[in-house]
XYZ file of C-alpha atoms in Angstrom:
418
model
C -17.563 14.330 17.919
C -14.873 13.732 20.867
C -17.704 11.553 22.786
C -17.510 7.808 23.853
C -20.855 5.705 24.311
C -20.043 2.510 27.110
C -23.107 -0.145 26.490
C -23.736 -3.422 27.897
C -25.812 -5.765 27.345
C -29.026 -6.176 29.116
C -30.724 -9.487 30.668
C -32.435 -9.983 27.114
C -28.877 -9.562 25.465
C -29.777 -6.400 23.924
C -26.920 -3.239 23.816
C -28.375 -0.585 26.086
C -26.323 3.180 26.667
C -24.142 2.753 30.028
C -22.317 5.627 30.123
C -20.885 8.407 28.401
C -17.666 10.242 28.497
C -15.805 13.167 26.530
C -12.822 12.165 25.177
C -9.107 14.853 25.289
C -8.644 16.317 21.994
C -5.081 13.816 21.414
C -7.095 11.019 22.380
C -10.085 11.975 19.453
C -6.653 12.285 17.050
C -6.157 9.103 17.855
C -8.980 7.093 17.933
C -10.966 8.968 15.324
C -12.868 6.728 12.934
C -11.671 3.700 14.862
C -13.754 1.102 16.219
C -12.171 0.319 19.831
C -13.003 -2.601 22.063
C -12.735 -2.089 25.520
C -14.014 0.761 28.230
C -14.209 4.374 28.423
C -11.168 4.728 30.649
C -9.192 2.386 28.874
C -9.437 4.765 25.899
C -8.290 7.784 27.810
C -5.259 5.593 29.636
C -1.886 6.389 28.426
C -0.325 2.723 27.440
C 2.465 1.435 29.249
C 5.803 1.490 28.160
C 5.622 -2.377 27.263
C 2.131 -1.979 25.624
C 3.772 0.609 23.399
C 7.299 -2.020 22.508
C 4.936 -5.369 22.799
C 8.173 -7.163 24.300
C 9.500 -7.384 27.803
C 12.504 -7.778 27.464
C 15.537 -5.590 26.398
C 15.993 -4.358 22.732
C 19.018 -3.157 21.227
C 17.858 -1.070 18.011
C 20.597 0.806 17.269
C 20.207 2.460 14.141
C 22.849 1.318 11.292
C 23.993 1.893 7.465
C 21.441 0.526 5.050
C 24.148 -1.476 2.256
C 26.198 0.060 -0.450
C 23.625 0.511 -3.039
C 21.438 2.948 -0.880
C 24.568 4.633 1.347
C 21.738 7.519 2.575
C 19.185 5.066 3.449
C 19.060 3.821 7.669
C 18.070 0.619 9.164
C 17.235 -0.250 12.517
C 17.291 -3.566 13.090
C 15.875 -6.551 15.613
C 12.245 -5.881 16.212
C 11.064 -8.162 18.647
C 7.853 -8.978 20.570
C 6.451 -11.555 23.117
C 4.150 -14.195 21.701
C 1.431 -13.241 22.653
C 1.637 -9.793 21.477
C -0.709 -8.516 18.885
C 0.666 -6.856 15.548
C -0.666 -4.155 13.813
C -0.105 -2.657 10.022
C 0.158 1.371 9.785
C -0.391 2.629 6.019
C -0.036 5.805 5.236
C 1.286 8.394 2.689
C 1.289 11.750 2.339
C 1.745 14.444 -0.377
C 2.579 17.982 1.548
C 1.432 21.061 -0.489
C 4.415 22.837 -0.765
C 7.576 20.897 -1.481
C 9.815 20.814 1.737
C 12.947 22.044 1.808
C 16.200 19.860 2.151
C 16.437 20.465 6.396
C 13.109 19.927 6.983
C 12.832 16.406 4.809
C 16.537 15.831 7.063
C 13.742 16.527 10.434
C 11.543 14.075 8.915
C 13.764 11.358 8.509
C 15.566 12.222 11.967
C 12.035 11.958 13.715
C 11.283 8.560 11.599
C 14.364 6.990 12.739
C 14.227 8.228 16.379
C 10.480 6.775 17.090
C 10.829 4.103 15.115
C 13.446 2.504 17.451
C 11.605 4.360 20.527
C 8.364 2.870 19.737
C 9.758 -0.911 18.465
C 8.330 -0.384 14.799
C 9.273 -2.575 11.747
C 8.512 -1.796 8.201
C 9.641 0.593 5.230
C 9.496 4.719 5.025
C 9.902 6.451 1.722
C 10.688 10.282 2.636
C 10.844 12.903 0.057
C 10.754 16.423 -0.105
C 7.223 16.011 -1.479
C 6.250 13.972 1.573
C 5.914 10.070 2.938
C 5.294 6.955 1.734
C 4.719 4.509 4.615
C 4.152 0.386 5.567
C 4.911 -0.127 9.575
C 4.115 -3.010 11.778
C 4.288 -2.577 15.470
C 1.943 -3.055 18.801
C -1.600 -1.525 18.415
C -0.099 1.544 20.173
C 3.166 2.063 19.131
C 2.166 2.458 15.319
C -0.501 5.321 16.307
C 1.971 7.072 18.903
C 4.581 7.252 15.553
C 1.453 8.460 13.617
C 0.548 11.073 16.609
C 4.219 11.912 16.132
C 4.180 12.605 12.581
C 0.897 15.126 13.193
C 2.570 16.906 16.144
C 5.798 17.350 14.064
C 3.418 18.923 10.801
C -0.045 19.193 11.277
C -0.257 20.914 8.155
C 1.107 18.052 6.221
C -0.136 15.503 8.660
C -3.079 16.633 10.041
C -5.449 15.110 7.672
C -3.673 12.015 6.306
C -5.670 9.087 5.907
C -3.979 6.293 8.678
C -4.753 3.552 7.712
C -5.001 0.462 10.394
C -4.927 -2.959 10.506
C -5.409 -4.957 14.165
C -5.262 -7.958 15.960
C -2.862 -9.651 13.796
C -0.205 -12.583 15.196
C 3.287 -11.953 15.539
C 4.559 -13.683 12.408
C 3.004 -10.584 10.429
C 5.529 -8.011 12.374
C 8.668 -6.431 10.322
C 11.933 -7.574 11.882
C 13.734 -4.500 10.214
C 12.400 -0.610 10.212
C 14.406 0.976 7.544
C 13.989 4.770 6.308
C 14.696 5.729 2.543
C 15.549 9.172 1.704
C 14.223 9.442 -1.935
C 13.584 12.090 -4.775
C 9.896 10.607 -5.373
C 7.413 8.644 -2.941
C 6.870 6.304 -6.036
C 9.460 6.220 -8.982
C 7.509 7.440 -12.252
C 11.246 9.365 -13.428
C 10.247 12.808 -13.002
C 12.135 15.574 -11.494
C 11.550 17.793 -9.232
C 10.267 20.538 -11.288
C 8.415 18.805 -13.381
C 6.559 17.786 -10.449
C 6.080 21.324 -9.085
C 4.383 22.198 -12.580
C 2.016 19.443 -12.356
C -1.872 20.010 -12.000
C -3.382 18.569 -9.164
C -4.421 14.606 -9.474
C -8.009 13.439 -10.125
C -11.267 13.736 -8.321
C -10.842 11.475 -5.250
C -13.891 9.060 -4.656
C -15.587 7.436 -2.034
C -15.369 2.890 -2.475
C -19.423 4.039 -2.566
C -19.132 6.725 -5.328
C -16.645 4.389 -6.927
C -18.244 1.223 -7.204
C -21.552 3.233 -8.450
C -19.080 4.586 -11.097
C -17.974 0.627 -12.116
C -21.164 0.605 -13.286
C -21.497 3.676 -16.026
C -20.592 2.581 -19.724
C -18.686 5.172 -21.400
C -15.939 4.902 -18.968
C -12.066 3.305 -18.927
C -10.362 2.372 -15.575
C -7.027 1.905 -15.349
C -5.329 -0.874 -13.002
C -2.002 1.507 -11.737
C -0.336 -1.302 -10.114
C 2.513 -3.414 -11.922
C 1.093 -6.400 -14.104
C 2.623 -9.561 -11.829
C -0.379 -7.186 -9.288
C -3.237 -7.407 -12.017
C -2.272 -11.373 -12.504
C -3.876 -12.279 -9.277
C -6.568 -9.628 -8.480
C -8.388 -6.740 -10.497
C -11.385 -5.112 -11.052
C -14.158 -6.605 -13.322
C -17.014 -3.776 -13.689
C -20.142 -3.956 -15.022
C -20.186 -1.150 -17.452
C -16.978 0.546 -17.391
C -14.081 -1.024 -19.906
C -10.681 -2.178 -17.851
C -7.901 -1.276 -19.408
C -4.135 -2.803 -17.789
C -1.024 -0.896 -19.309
C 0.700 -4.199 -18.295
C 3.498 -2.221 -16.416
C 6.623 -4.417 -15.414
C 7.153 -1.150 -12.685
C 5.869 2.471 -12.422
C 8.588 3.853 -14.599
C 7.076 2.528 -17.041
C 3.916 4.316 -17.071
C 4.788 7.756 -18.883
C 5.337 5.850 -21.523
C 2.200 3.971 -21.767
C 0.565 7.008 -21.136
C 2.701 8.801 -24.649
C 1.224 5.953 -26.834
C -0.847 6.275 -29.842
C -3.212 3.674 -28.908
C -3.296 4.772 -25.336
C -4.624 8.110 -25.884
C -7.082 6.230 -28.632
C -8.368 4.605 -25.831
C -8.928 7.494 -23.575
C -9.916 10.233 -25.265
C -13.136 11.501 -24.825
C -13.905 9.025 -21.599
C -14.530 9.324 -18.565
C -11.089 7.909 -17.019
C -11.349 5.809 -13.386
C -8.449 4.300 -11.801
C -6.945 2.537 -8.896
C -4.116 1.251 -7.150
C -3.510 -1.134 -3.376
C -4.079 2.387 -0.969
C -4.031 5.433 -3.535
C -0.280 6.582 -3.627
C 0.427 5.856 -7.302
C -2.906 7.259 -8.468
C -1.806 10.352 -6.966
C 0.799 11.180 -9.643
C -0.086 9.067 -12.205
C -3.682 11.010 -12.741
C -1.525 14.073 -12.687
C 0.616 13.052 -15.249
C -2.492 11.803 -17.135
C -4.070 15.193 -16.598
C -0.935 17.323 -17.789
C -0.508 14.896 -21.013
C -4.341 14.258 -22.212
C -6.072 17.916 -20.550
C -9.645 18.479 -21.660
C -9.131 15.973 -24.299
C -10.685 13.089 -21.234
C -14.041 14.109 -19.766
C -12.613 13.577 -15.927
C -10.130 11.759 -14.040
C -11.369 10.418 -10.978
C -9.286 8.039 -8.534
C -9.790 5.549 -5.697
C -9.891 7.062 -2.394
C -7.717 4.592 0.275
C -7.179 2.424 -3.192
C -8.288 -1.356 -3.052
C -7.884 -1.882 0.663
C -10.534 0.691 1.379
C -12.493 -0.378 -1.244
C -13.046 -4.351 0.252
C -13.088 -2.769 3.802
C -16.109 -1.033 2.231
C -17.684 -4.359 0.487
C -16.364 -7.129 2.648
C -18.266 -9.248 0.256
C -15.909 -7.603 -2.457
C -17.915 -5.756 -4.681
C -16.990 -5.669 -8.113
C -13.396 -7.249 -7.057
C -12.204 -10.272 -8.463
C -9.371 -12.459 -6.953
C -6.546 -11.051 -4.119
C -5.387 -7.625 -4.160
C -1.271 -7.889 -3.225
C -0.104 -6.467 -0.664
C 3.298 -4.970 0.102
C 3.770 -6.707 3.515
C 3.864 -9.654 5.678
C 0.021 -10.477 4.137
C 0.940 -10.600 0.912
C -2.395 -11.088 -0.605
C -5.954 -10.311 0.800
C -9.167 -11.497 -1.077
C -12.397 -9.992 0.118
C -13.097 -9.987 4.273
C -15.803 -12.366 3.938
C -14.129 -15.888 2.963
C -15.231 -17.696 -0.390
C -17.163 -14.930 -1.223
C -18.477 -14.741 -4.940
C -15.706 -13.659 -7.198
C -13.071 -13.385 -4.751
C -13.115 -17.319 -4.131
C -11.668 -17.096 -7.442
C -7.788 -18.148 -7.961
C -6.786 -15.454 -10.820
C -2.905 -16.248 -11.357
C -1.479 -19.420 -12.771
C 2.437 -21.271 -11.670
C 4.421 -19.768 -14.496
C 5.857 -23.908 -14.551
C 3.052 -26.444 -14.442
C 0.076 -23.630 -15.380
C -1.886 -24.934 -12.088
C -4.174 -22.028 -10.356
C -2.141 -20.083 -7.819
C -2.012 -16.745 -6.525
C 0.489 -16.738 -3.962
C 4.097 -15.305 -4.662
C 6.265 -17.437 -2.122
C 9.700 -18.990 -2.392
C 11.097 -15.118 -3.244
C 10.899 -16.405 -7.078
C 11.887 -13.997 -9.721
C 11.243 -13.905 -13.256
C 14.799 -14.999 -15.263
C 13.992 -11.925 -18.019
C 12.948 -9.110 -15.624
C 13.009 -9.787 -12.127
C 9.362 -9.052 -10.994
C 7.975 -11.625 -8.489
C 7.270 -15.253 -10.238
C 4.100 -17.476 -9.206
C 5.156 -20.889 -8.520
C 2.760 -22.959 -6.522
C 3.759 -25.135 -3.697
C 3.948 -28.844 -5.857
C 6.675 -27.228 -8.301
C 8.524 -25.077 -5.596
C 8.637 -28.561 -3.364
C 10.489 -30.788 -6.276
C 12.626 -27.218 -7.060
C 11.413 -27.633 -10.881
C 13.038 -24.254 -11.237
C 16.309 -25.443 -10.767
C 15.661 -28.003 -13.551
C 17.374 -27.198 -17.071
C 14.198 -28.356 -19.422
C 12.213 -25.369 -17.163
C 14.620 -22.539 -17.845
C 12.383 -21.168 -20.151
C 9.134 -21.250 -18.090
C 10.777 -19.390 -15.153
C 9.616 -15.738 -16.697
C 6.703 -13.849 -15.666
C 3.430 -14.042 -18.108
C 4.493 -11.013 -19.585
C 8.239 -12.238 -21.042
C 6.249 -14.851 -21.740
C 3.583 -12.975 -24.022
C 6.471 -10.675 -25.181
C 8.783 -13.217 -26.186
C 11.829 -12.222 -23.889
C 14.084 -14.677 -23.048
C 17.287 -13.008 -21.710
C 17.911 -10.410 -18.728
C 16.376 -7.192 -19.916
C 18.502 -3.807 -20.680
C 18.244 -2.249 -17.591
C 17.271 -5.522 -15.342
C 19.237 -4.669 -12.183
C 17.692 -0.917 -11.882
C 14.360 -2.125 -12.120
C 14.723 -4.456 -9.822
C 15.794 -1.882 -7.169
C 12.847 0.292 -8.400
C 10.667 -2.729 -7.375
């Protein structure tokens, strides 16, 4: 409610009320749900220029071409920060109401690319005339001045987007590159623009509480939204509701799961849960579920803040089993408490030697299809990939199960889509 509470601790250790203090209204935008270590006045302090950058030095981040194969896309690179700096992970999208029109997407992107090299940002941006699709890295203050940017440019679109933060992370974890994609859709399912204006609204968003009470009812399907090589190394195991994994290579894929016989077999007449890392692809893809299947489902109802809300929630995991992959410099989280229950469990298996391993390193890429390989460290180390008698182990375990050998029809594109 726009107060701070200062305790300290008394000479029995206990937290005793110190002092209070009402907060500006930017500063609540800021902070709000946020846990924040440190005093009152510290909180109302504007940063410093080099606690905003994280480096002391001088930067040159000149903005520059992307490549050939995205000519409209920007890239600004040579992020850089002292040692000692701490890194922090801005997630974010956001679906505006009302699709924007061509100048003011051309605002958005001229605003991304301006405070991205202002504020010494790293990461990816994905902006559409239907909105954002964001993963930044940056000092603790320079990825919530771009996200104080982003509300002061829209508040309509911005002002209640769920920002999501991770803190206190080392250097290593920072993007080097901050590169801004000007795309027709936040995530590529192949529709068009109107077909998206004519879609219904996605599902009924729930809380990780209301969510992992609805794990637990019987007559119910979930669906796991992400890509398979996701699924292989992390998913949901509930109680009472059935899992059901379309065992998409990429997202494309997924209107034509959802136009399947046996798919709508499946669904029909169910209650219909799913989930994805933070909630973007659940967004359209209960939409499209809702515009294909109607009243023939009993309700679609969706994740809300996806997986990484969901352990935040249950640090002991929940009903989560294995690491849920990430699309940055973590690349896979299990739950927050260590060797907890289920989530101690290794999922995945090296596509080579069949060893447990869950960690997609060594930027290996299945020979059929291109999505990201598992190969654990003891195969990677003696490059058994490179070995001839292997060539027909290094395919994901879906080639594998489907019996494809050669380089897909289409390969190349779906590799970009990834």
């Amino acid at each position: 409610n726009g107060k701070v509470f200062e305790s300290e601790r008394d000479s029995d250790g206990k937290l005793v009320l110190a002092g209070q203090k009402d907060l500006s209204t930017n500063r609540i935008k800021l902070f709000k749900n946020e846990t924040f270590s440190g005093s009152a006045d510290q909180i109302e302090k504007e940063p410093t220029k080099d606690e905003i950058i994280g480096f002391s030095g001088a930067l040159d981040r000149r903005p520059q071409k992307f490549g050939s194969w995205f000519p409209n896309a920007v890239k600004i690179p040579g992020a850089r920060y002292n040692a000692e700096t701490k890194i922090s992970i801005l997630l974010f999208y956001c679906y505006v109401e009302d699709l924007w029109s061509s100048a003011h997407q051309q605002k958005a992107i001229n605003l991304s690319i301006e405070k991205g090299g202002s504020l010494n940002l790293g990461g990816r941006l994905r902006i559409a005339k239907e909105g954002f699709n964001a993963t930044l890295s940056g000092t603790y203050f320079g990825v919530r001045k771009f996200s104080e940017a982003l509300v002061a440019f829209d508040e309509k679109s911005f002002g209640q987007t769920d920002f999501k933060f991770m803190d206190n992370l080392a250097v290593d974890k920072a993007f080097k590159d901050f590169n801004v994609f000007p795309v027709t859709e936040l995530v590529c399912y192949g529709i068009d623009e109107k077909v998206t204006m004519e879609l219904p609204k996605g599902g009924v968003h729930l809380t990780p509480e209301e969510y992992h009470k609805k794990l637990e009812d019987e007559d119910t399907v979930v669906i796991d939204i992400r890509n398979k090589y996701e699924s292989d190394i992390g998913h949901f195991e509930p109680p009472g509701a059935k899992l059901i994994d379309p065992e998409m290579r990429v997202s494309t894929d997924f209107p034509s799961w959802l136009n399947l016989e046996a798919t709508r077999k499946r669904l029909e007449g169910k209650d219909v849960m799913m989930y994805c890392t933070g909630g973007i692809r659940c967004e359209r893809a209960s939409a499209l579920l809702m515009k294909e299947f109607g009243d023939s489902v009993n309700g679609v109802f969706q994740l809300k803040g996806g997986i990484e809300s969901y352990l935040k929630t249950f640090p002991g995991g929940g009903y989560w089993s294995g690491k849920n992959f990430t699309f940055d410099k973590r690349n896979a989280i299990g739950s927050y408490k260590q060797n907890s229950g289920k989530n101690s469990k290794v999922l995945g298996h090296c596509c080579i030697c069949g060893s447990e391993w869950d960690k997609y390193e060594g930027r290996r890429k299945c020979a059929a299809c291109a999505v990201p390989l598992l190969l654990c460290n003891s195969c990677l180390s003696k490059k058994e990939d490179k070995d001839p008698k292997n060539a027909s182990n290094i395919r994901c375990p879906l080639c594998k199960k489907e019996g494809v050998l050669e380089k897909r029809k289409g390969h190349k594109a779906k590799q970009r889509d990834f």
